[in-house]
mmCIF file of C-alpha atoms in Angstrom:
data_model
loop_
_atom_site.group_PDB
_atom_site.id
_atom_site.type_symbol
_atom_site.label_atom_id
_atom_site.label_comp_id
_atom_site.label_asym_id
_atom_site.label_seq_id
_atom_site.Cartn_x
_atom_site.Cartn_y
_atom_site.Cartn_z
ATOM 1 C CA UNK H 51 0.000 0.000 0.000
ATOM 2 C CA UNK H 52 1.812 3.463 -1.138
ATOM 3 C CA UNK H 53 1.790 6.651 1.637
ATOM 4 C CA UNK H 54 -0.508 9.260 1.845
ATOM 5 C CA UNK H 55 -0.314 11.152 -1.514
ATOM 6 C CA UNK H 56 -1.327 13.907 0.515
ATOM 7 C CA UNK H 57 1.412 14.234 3.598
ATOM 8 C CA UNK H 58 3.200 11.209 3.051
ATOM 9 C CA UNK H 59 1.741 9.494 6.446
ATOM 10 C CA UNK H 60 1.221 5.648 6.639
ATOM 11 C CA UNK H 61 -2.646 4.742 5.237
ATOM 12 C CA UNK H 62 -4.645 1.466 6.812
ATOM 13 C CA UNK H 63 -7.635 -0.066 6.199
ATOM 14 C CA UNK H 64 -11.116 0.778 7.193
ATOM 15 C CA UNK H 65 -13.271 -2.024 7.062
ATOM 16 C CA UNK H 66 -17.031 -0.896 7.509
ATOM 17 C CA UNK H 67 -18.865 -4.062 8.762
ATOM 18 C CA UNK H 68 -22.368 -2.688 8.509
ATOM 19 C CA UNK H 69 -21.609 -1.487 4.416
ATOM 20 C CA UNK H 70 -19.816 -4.912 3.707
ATOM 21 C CA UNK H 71 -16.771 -2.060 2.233
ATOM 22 C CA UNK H 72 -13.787 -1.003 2.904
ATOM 23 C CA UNK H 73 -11.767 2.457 2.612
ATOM 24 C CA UNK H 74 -8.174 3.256 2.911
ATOM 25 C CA UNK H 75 -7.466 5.969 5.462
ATOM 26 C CA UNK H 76 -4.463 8.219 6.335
ATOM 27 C CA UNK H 77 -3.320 7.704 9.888
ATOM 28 C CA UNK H 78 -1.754 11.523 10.015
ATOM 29 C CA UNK H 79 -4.010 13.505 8.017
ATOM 30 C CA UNK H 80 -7.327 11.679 7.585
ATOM 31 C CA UNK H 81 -7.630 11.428 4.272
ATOM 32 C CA UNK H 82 -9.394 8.540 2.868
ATOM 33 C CA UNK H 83 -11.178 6.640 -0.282
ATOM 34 C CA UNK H 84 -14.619 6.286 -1.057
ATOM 35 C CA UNK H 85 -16.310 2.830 0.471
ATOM 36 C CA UNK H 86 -15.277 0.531 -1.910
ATOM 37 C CA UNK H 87 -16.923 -3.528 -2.039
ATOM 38 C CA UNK H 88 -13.544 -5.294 -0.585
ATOM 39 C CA UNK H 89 -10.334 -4.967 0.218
ATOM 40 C CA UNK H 90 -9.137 -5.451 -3.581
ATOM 41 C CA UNK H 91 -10.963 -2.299 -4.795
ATOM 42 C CA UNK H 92 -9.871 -0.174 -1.617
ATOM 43 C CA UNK H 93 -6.396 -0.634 -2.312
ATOM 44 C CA UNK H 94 -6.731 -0.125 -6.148
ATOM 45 C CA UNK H 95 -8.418 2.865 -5.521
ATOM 46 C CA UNK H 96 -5.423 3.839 -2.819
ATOM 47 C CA UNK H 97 -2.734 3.220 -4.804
ATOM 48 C CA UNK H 98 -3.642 4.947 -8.451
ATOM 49 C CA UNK H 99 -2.007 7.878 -8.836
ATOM 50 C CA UNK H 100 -1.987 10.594 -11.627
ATOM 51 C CA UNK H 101 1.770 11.583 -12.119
ATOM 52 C CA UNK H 102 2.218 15.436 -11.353
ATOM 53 C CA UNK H 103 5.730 16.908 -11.654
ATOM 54 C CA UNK H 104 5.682 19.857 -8.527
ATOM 55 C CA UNK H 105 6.006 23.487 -10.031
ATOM 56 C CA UNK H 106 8.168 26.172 -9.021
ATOM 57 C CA UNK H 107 6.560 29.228 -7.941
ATOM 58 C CA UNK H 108 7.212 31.754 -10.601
ATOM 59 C CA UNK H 109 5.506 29.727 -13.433
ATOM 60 C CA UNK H 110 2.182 29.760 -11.310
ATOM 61 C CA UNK H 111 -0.315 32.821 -13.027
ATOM 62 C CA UNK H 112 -3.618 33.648 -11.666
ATOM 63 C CA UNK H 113 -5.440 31.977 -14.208
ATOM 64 C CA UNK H 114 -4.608 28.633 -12.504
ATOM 65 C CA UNK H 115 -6.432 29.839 -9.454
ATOM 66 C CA UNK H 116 -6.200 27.365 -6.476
ATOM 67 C CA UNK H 117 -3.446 24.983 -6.280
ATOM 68 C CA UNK H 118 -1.764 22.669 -4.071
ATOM 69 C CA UNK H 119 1.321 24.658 -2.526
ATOM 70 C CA UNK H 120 4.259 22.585 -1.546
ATOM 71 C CA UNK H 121 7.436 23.130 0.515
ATOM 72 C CA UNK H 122 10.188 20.118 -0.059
ATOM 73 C CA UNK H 123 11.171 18.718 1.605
ATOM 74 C CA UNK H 124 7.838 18.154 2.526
ATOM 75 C CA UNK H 125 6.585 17.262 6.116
ATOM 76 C CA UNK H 126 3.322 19.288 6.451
ATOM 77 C CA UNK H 127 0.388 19.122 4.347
ATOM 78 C CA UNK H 128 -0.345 21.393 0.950
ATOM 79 C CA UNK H 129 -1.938 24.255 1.153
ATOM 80 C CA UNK H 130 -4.469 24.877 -0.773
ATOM 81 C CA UNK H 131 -4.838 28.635 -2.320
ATOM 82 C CA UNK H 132 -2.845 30.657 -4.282
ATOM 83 C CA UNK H 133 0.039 33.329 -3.266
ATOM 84 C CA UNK H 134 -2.972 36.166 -3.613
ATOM 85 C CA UNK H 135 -4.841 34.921 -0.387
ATOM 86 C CA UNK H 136 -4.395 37.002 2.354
ATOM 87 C CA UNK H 137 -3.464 34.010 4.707
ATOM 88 C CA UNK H 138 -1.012 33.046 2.077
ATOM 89 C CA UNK H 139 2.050 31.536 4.082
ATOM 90 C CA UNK H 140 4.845 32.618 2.076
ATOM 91 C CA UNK H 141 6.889 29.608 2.564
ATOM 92 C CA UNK H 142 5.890 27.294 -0.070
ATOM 93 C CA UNK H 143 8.120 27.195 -3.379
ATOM 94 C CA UNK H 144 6.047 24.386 -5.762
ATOM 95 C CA UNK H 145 2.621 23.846 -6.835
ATOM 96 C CA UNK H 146 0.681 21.315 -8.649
ATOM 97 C CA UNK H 147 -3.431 21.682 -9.792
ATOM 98 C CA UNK H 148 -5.682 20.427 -7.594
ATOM 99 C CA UNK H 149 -6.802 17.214 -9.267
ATOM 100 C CA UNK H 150 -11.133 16.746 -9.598
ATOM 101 C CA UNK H 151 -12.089 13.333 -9.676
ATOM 102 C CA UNK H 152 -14.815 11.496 -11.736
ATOM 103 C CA UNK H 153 -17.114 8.721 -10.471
ATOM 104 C CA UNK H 154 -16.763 5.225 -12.316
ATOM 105 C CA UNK H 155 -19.874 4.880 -14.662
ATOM 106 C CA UNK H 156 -20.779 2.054 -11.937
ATOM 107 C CA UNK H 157 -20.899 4.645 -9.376
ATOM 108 C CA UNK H 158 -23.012 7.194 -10.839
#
């Protein structure tokens, strides 16, 4: 099972007894799956991962609008904004998008 693609932390699994599902969950940040019908599609679900190279500040514009901001090495979650937010932190160096995801025909 990979990390957290959030904050790196160590995930586990969630079984939900009542549902008959399972989710993956983030033991440092919380971040889990959707209930998924077994183990097998929990972890699939988990572990796929859209490759995103980090970006360095200067080639962010404002018509990205909110993005993931990074500071590596990193130990802390993203935050989520851009450098135009007046509770920017000034710290953070790379960004990627902020990725939306689409149900499976099956779910929808």
């Amino acid at each position: 099972m990979k990390a957290c693609p959030f904050c790196g932390g160590t995930p586990y699994i969630n079984r939900w007894h009542s549902e008959k599902g399972t989710s993956i969950k983030c033991k440092n940040c919380g971040c889990t799956t959707q209930v998924e019908y077994g183990e097998n599609g929990a972890l699939a679900v988990w572990n796929k991962r859209t490759a995103e190279t980090a970006r360095p500040l200067d080639e962010w514009g404002e018509d990205y609008g909110d993005v993931l901001w990074w500071k590596f090495p990193i130990v802390e979650p993203p935050y989520c904004g851009t450098p135009l937010d007046a509770d920017w932190p000034d710290y953070h160096t790379h960004w990627t998008p902020i990725t939306i995801p689409i149900l499976r025909e099956e779910q929808q």
